[in-house]
Coordinates of C-alpha atoms in Angstrom, one line a residue:
Chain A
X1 CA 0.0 0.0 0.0
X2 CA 1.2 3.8 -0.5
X3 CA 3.3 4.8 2.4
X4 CA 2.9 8.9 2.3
X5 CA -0.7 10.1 1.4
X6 CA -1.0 13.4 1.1
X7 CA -3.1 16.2 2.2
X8 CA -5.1 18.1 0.3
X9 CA -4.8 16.5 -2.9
X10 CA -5.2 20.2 -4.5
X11 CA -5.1 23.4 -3.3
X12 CA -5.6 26.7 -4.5
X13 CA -5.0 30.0 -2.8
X14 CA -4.0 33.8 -3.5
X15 CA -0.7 35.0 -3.7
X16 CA 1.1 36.3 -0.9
X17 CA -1.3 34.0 1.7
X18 CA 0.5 30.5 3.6
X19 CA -0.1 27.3 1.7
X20 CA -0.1 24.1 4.2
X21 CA 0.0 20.8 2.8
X22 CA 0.1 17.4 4.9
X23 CA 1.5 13.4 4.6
X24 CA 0.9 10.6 6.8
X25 CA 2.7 7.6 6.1
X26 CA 2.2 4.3 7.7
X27 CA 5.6 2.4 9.0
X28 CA 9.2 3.9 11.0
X29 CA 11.0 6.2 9.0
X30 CA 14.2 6.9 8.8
X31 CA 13.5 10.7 7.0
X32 CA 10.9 12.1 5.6
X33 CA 11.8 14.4 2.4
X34 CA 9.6 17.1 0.1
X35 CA 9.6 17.1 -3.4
X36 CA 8.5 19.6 -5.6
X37 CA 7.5 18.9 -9.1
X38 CA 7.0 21.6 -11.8
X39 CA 4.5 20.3 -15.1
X40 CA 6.3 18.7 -17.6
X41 CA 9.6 18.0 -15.0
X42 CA 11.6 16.4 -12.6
X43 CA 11.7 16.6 -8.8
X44 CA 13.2 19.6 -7.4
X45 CA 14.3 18.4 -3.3
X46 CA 13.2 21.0 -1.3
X47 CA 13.7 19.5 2.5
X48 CA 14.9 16.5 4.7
X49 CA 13.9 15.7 7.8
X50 CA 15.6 13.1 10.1
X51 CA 13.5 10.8 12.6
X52 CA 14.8 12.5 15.0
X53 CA 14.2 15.6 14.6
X54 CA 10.6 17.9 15.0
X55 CA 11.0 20.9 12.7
X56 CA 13.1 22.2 10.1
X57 CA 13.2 25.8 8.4
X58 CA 14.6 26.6 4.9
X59 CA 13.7 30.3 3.7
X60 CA 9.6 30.1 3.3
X61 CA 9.7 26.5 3.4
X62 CA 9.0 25.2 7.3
X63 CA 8.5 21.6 7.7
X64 CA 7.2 19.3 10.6
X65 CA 7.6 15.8 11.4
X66 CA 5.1 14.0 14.3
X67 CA 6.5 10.7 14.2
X68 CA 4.1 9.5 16.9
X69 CA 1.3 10.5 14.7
X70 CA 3.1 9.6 11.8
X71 CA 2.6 12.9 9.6
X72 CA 4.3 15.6 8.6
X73 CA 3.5 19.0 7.3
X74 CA 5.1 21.6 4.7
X75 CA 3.9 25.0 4.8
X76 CA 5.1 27.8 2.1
X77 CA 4.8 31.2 4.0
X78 CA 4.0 34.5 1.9
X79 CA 3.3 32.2 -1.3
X80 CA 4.4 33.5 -5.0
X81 CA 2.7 32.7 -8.2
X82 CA 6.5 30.6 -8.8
X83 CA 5.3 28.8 -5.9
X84 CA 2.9 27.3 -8.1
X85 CA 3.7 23.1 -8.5
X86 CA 2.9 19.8 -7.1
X87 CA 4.5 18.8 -3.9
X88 CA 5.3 15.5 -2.5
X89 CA 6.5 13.5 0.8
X90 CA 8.6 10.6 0.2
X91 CA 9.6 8.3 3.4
X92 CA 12.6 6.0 3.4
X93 CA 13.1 3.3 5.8
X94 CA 16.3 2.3 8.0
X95 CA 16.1 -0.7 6.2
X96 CA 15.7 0.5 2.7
X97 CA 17.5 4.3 2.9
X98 CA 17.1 5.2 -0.5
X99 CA 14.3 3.5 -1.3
X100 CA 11.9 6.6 -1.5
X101 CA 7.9 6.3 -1.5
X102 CA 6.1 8.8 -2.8
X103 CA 2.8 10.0 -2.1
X104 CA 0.0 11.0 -4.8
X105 CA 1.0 15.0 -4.6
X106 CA -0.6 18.4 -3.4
X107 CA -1.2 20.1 -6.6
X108 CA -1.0 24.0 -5.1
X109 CA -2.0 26.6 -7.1
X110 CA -1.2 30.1 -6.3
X111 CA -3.2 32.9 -7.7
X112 CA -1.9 35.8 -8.8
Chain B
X1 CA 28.9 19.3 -11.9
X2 CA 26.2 18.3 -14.2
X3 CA 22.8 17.0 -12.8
X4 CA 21.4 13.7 -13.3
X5 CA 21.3 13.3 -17.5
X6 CA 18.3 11.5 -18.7
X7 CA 17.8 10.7 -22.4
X8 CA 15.7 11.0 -24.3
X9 CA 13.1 13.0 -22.5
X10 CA 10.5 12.6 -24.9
X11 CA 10.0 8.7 -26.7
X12 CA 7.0 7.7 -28.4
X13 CA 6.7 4.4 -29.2
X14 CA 4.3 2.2 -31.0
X15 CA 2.9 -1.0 -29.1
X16 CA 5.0 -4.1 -29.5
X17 CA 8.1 -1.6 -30.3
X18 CA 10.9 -1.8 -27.5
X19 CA 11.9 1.5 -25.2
X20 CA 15.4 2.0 -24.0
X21 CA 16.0 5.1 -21.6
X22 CA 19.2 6.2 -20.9
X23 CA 20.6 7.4 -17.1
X24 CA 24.1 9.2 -17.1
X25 CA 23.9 9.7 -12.8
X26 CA 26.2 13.1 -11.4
X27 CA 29.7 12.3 -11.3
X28 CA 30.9 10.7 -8.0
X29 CA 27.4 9.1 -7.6
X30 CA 27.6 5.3 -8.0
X31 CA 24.0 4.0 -7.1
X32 CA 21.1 4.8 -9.4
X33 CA 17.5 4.1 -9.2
X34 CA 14.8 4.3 -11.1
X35 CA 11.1 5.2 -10.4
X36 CA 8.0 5.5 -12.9
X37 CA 5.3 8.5 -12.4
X38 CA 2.1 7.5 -14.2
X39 CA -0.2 10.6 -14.9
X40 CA -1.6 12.4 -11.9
X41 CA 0.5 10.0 -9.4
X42 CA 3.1 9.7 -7.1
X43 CA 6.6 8.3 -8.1
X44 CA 6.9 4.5 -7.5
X45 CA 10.2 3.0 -6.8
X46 CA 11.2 0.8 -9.8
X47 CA 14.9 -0.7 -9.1
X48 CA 18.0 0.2 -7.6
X49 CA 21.4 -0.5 -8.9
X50 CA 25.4 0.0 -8.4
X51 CA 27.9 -0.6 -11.0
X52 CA 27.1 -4.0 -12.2
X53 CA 24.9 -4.9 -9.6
X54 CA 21.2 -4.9 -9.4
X55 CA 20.5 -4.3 -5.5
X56 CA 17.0 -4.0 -5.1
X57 CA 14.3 -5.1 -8.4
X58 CA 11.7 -5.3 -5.9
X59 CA 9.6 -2.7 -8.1
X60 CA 10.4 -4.2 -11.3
X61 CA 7.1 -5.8 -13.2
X62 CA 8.3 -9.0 -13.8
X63 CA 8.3 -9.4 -17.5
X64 CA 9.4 -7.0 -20.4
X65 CA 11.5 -4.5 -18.2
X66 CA 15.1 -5.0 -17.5
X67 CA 17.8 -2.4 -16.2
X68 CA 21.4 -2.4 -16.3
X69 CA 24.2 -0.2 -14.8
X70 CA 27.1 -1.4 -16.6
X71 CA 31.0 -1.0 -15.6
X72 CA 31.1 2.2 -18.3
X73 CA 28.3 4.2 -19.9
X74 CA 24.8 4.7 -18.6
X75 CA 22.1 2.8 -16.5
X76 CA 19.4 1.8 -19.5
X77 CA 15.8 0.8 -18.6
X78 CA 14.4 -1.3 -21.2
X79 CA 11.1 -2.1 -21.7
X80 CA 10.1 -5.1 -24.5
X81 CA 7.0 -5.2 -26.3
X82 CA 5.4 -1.8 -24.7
X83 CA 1.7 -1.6 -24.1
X84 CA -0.3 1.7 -24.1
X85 CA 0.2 0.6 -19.9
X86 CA 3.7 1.4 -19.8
X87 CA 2.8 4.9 -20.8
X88 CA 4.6 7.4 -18.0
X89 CA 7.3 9.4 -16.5
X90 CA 10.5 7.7 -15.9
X91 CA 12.8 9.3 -13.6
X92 CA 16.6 8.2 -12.8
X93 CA 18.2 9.1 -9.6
X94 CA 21.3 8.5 -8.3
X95 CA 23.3 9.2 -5.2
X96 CA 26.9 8.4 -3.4
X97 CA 28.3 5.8 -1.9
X98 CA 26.0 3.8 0.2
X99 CA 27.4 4.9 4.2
X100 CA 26.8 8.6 3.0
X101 CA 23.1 7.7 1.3
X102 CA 22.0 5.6 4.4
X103 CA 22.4 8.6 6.7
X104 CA 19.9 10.5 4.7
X105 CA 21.8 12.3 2.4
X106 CA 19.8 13.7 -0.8
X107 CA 18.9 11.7 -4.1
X108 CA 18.8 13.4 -7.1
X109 CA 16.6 13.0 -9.7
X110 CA 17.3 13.9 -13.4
X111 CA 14.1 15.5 -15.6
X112 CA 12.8 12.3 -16.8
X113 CA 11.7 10.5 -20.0
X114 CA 8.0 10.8 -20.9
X115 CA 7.4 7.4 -22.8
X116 CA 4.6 7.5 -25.3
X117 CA 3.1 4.3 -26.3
X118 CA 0.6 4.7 -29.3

């Protein structure tokens, strides 16, 4: 079954407002990483996050990881029109480190 | 340093016809994966390889695909007899040695082949 499943499966918001998108997976993780993907491209890695750790900040990008809830959550403060792609969470396990599994995508759309 | 080289990026191929894609991973980077992206999904994890060495085929369909990551040159997926099925986004992705992947350190993708099967 599909490990991350994320949350919402598109949204659509004005420009300059925070976009929050979630992903629960369902077995340990070793880290949890974000993904985003313009149409038409490859993945662009935006953030990891260890087991281990809670939160993690990079420029408008803040990511959190509950691992006793199993979910994590990426929110894009002050969004820009550029913001606009889809965004995925990908878990790997201790046991299979590199073996990523990828969720079904936010598809965020940012209004100008 | 250039990025993960995928070729071609755009195939179309007519059913029964055979589909080779081509991975050149970042230099230094001696483990590459593949995944598949079928429209309006997630990646899936296809297979993961070293030089030589199939690791992990555990996403593999078990007939008509095949990958390689020979001693020199690129990784090739190949896919025989494609169906209108096989239809998707492959991405390559490759990373360092093993120790440095297993502590979490990035994979990075390359911008994919869109196979076309018509």
């Amino acid at each position: 079954s599909q490990q991350g499943e994320e949350d919402p499966q598109a949204l659509s918001i004005q420009e300059g407002e925070n976009a929050t998108m979630n992903c629960s997976y369902k077995t340990s993780i070793n880290n949890l990483q974000w993904y985003r993907q313009n149409s038409g491209r490859g993945l662009v890695h935006l953030i990891l996050i260890r087991s281990n750790e809670r939160e993690k900040h990079s420029g408008r990008l803040r990511v959190t990881l509950d691992t006793s809830k199993k979910s994590s959550s990426l929110l894009i403060t002050a969004s820009r029109a550029a913001d606009t792609a889809s965004y995925f969470c990908a878990t790997a396990t201790i046991q299979g480190a590199q073996k990523l599994v990828f969720g079904q995508g936010t598809r965020l759309t940012i209004n100008p | 340093n250039a990025g993960v080289m995928q070729n071609p990026r755009h195939l179309v191929r007519r059913r029964g016809q055979e589909a080779r894609l081509r991975c050149s991973p970042m230099k230094g980077h001696s483990h590459v994966y593949w995944y598949r992206q079928l429209p309006e999904e997630g990646l899936k994890f296809m297979v993961y390889l070293q030089k030589e060495n199939i690791i992990d085929e555990s996403g593999m369909p078990k007939e008509r695909f095949s990958a390689e990551f020979p001693k020199e040159g690129p990784s090739i997926l190949r896919i025989q007899q494609v169906v209108r099925g096989d239809s998707a986004a492959y991405f390559c992705a490759s990373s360092p040695r093993h120790r440095e992947a297993s502590s979490g350190n990035t994979i990075y993708f390359g911008e994919g082949s869109w196979l076309t099967v018509v």
